[in-house]
């Protein structure tokens, strides 16, 4: 039987609705677990004890009256600390915003609360989401639950670490270059970056508005789908929000017959550790066995795309931070100062040319992907670093060293990380699946079939033993 | 208070701060509509 804290959302939801456990009992247990385990992980920056219990009490009262809001009714969910909750601190992991108390909820928070999710608190992150390691200069580094000396990936490292360790049933992260997918890969769980415009960014501290996405971090694909369906859809407060109808069907496929999977060895397999490469070759064999047709594709000018990505991302980040940084650069971590020193040299011409190239590159990718259903790649190129090993000046390039994710933010397509396998030292590695825009349902269906062949129960058992065996 | 108000207070001046998400991009080939 699955440990209660590691139940899927569907499993815990059934237990709540069958009254085998009450929302108040579940939230109390979850908060106790967070307080016991968080000192080891530093994954939560703030825990919402009283508010979470008050919310759970209200949801329990509703349940007793026969009202069920949906599968998230009474389920504990956390938020990355870039997402606003009314009356609470949203630090963005920075001293800059430490004393700010916002007057509103982010759109995703309203949608989660309306669906009955109980917000457990805010998770730690790389400062302002600007970094792939979650080594936070102000609130301390987040630790990987599989090896506490290693980074969990970033920037949503706190979310991934705590979900993997069974301290909530899911979290909402943000992803401008891989910040949902990379930490999910390093923590052995699932992270979904939806299509650009699918999930509102309103009420989220801005990073790069061309590339910022919000998405779920969960322990399985089905849970990611439940959170995605809850937060996706048009929002008048975010003018990038798409009016296209959200379609998400839970078709349980048994195989991948009729599915065409693309592989682009150029870039996606360059510089990849041999262990990751071997796991990917095993995956290709598994996908073929499941009935998928594998085809090699060739996306061109990827280096130009990555340079354009860097130009746009750094220009937009700096556009927001420039006035603050010019007066208060002491409030930022040393690694962020290196990043801004790069960004301040970029010109309007650089930015415009990068945007023009982006449009052309997307048209090229659309053409190359026209005959495939999904593209696959490793999410991470190598195992996570040891905490404290990288220099502050490495900050901006860590995501390119560690991950194969930023290119997908450049094109805005949906992508998901699912567990790929274990590397030496008991460190998880991730598989990235990329679909065409607005095809999150197809992406999740395919990911679920692959996930079903890939039992990670023994990974969970180790974490239960490590964090939930109370002597 | 809003993020923009907070930053202006931090800076102690009326610097223009824009924190809302912006849209310079659409996937209209795939039926996106803003």
Tab-separated table of C-alpha atoms in Angstrom, chain A residues 298-301 355-370 410-413 437, chain B residues 25-30:
chain	number	residue	atom	x	y	z
A	298	UNK	CA	16.944	17.913	-38.224
A	299	UNK	CA	16.238	21.288	-36.671
A	300	UNK	CA	18.706	23.812	-38.071
A	301	UNK	CA	20.286	26.980	-36.633
A	355	UNK	CA	12.735	38.564	-31.856
A	356	UNK	CA	12.696	38.549	-35.663
A	357	UNK	CA	14.812	35.406	-35.710
A	358	UNK	CA	12.484	33.769	-33.198
A	359	UNK	CA	9.526	34.108	-35.552
A	360	UNK	CA	11.470	32.584	-38.442
A	361	UNK	CA	12.865	29.762	-36.298
A	362	UNK	CA	9.416	28.762	-35.033
A	363	UNK	CA	8.142	28.472	-38.619
A	364	UNK	CA	11.115	26.202	-39.375
A	365	UNK	CA	10.409	23.977	-36.321
A	366	UNK	CA	6.720	23.761	-37.269
A	367	UNK	CA	7.745	22.514	-40.721
A	368	UNK	CA	10.306	20.007	-39.367
A	369	UNK	CA	7.806	18.645	-36.805
A	370	UNK	CA	4.835	18.428	-39.193
A	410	UNK	CA	12.074	29.895	-27.300
A	411	UNK	CA	9.421	28.169	-29.435
A	412	UNK	CA	6.637	28.167	-26.795
A	413	UNK	CA	5.646	24.519	-27.365
A	437	UNK	CA	1.176	23.861	-29.336
B	25	UNK	CA	4.131	36.647	-29.512
B	26	UNK	CA	1.332	34.378	-30.621
B	27	UNK	CA	1.153	30.816	-31.928
B	28	UNK	CA	-1.539	31.719	-34.456
B	29	UNK	CA	-0.520	28.876	-36.791
B	30	UNK	CA	-2.055	26.624	-34.159
